[in-house]
Amino acid sequence: SDRGPEKCSEMDEEQRARRWFVALWTIVTVVKVAIAARLPLFVDEAFYWQEGQHLAAAYSDLPGLTAWLTRLGVELGGHHVLAVRAPFLLIAAVLPWLVARSAAHWFGAVVGWQAALLTVLMPLSGTLGLLALPDVPMALATVLCADAGARMLRGVDATSATELALGLMLGALSHYRFIGVIGVGLIALLWLPQGRGVLRDARVWVALAAGLLAWAPLLAWNLEYADAGLRFQLLDRHPWRFHGDGARFLLVQAALATPLLFWAMLVVSARGIRSDGGTGPEWRYFALLGAVSTFGFFLLGFFADNERVSFHWTLPGYLALLPVVPLLLREWPRKRRLATWGLAAAGTVLLLGYYVVVSVPGLRLQAAGSKYYPENFAGWDRLAMEVEQARARMPEGTALLADSFKTGAELGFALADARIPVLDHPLNRKHGRAPQLQLWGLQHEGRVNAPTLLVVGATDVKFSALLAHYQQLCSAVGPLPPPQAVNIDHGARRFLLFALPGARHSGACISPAVAHIDVPQAGARVARRFSVGGWAVKDGVGVTQVEVLLDGRVVATATDFTDNTWLQQFLKGGSRDPRMPRVQFEAQVDASGLPAGRHWLGLRLTGGDGSVETWAEQPVVLR
């Protein structure tokens, strides 16, 4: 009877925590489904869809599970972005419930619902499933393995061994990085006396053996193809030399986990290592899993790949820490606890808002001309429409050829064609996709023997290397005809379409034009009368006229050019423009008839062969 009021209070707290979780989980899940239904496929998603259309046990960049899930989605839901993402959205929706179950088992129902709510609100885990990426099944595998390990600390049984085996198999089929999760788990078990006892049980080794067998398809693929996948994941993509970019880890992770929640996870990690603050082996086990993983990735960041996205690598460690974080939050003052929850919720709202902006063309356009423009999501439907119209003007049966895996996969999804061949491109090798394209017979050597429409992503190449890329295209497919430019969002995403004839012909390489506006800079505030200066080159024939456009209308013309001696060193491979170095232009613009505010400044370039190209635009603000 003395415990009656206390028990009622606990039940009230449990019901309150459960209601908050269910309400916010429902809202976030519905919002994610709505966004996923209209968000264009990210480049990697498109390639995973393409892999799913070529079913195999393993692939050059990943084990098979991600591709299988995309194939399952489109087989059940049809050819739609939401169908591609549906299995991943489902897994992500289940994940917080599994965290609740695991945390509640060890720390009580209230902590379970609070841990699940943190999983929904932490931006990294709260937005999980929006994109069809291997991190989603890998997160599921992590939670299963972490829970199984904690159960085994109390005693190994068939249920915990089966859960461990299932988690290990899912992880092995998800990503090479899951090897790190396995390593962290073994370190945590060896760290604890109870964990060392777990590893003496034969059933644990049976589960480990089952997990090891799941790596067999990936191992077989690498044995058959000269370790191409392993070399890319372990060697080719990583410099393995010290660089200072790892120092950004704390800032990036504090932003993506939100500052107070990130600090709470760091405190839990430190206590797990020091063996204070926890009352049982499960507390220390979860804390050690997260600590070893998080600190490990922090150190790895100083030596590993710093060019591609890696901020999400820490998610498995965070998922191990979240079941314990509510215990720490109980020690904090009420205002700090509320701030922790509030910041986490705000972070997820902001990240979901980012995806909303990306998915709405009118909103996405506002980022055009800035470094925050989400080019890997943008313009694929418009490109597909332009490609279909261009092919309709060419002879019947015209083939399609893409310059890189990015263009081939995204255009392939837009056109429901998973067999668009692509040329050899640095991006194919940089992202580990070249071996897979070769296996599918989709890496094109460049010899064109029939009418072909070549689609080139002009913004996929570093600007200083763009002219050299065009020169390499000439070497591969022969002289290039004048291109049709497809400028998406004022050219923030830019493609060139080349209608190649049926037979390769000889002749000098006439490249597409390459230009730049030096003055004014993008986003600059300018008077109603202002100067526009820059340069323009075109291999083989040069640029004879530069028309300055403001909001698509000609406002000035430059036909006199001056010397630019610096440019030849800037352009990789050098320019073969016959007018070099007289490629610098200047024109005077009178915009007195236009209203104040933001306008778009662009160029229309006329080549010595009479070809006309519209260059990308940049924003300026009229005072």
XYZ file of C-alpha atoms in Angstrom, residues 62-63 134-136 138 171 174-183 215 218 233 237-238 297 300 309-310 312-316:
31
model
C 27.771 -3.122 -51.730
C 26.366 -6.451 -50.596
C 22.142 0.811 -46.988
C 22.313 2.650 -43.663
C 18.657 1.764 -43.065
C 22.351 -1.613 -41.266
C 24.372 -6.379 -41.331
C 23.928 -4.306 -45.849
C 27.388 -2.766 -46.031
C 31.112 -3.350 -45.663
C 31.035 -0.896 -42.746
C 29.131 -3.407 -40.649
C 32.466 -5.128 -40.054
C 33.195 -2.172 -37.773
C 29.956 -2.751 -35.851
C 30.962 -6.381 -35.283
C 34.398 -5.285 -34.100
C 29.422 -12.502 -45.982
C 30.409 -10.555 -51.032
C 36.146 0.401 -49.719
C 38.498 5.811 -51.461
C 40.683 6.588 -48.450
C 35.007 7.312 -36.194
C 39.207 7.652 -38.429
C 29.485 12.037 -47.278
C 30.454 10.254 -44.056
C 26.076 9.255 -41.032
C 28.723 6.667 -40.154
C 28.245 7.388 -36.441
C 24.567 6.357 -36.420
C 25.149 2.757 -35.199
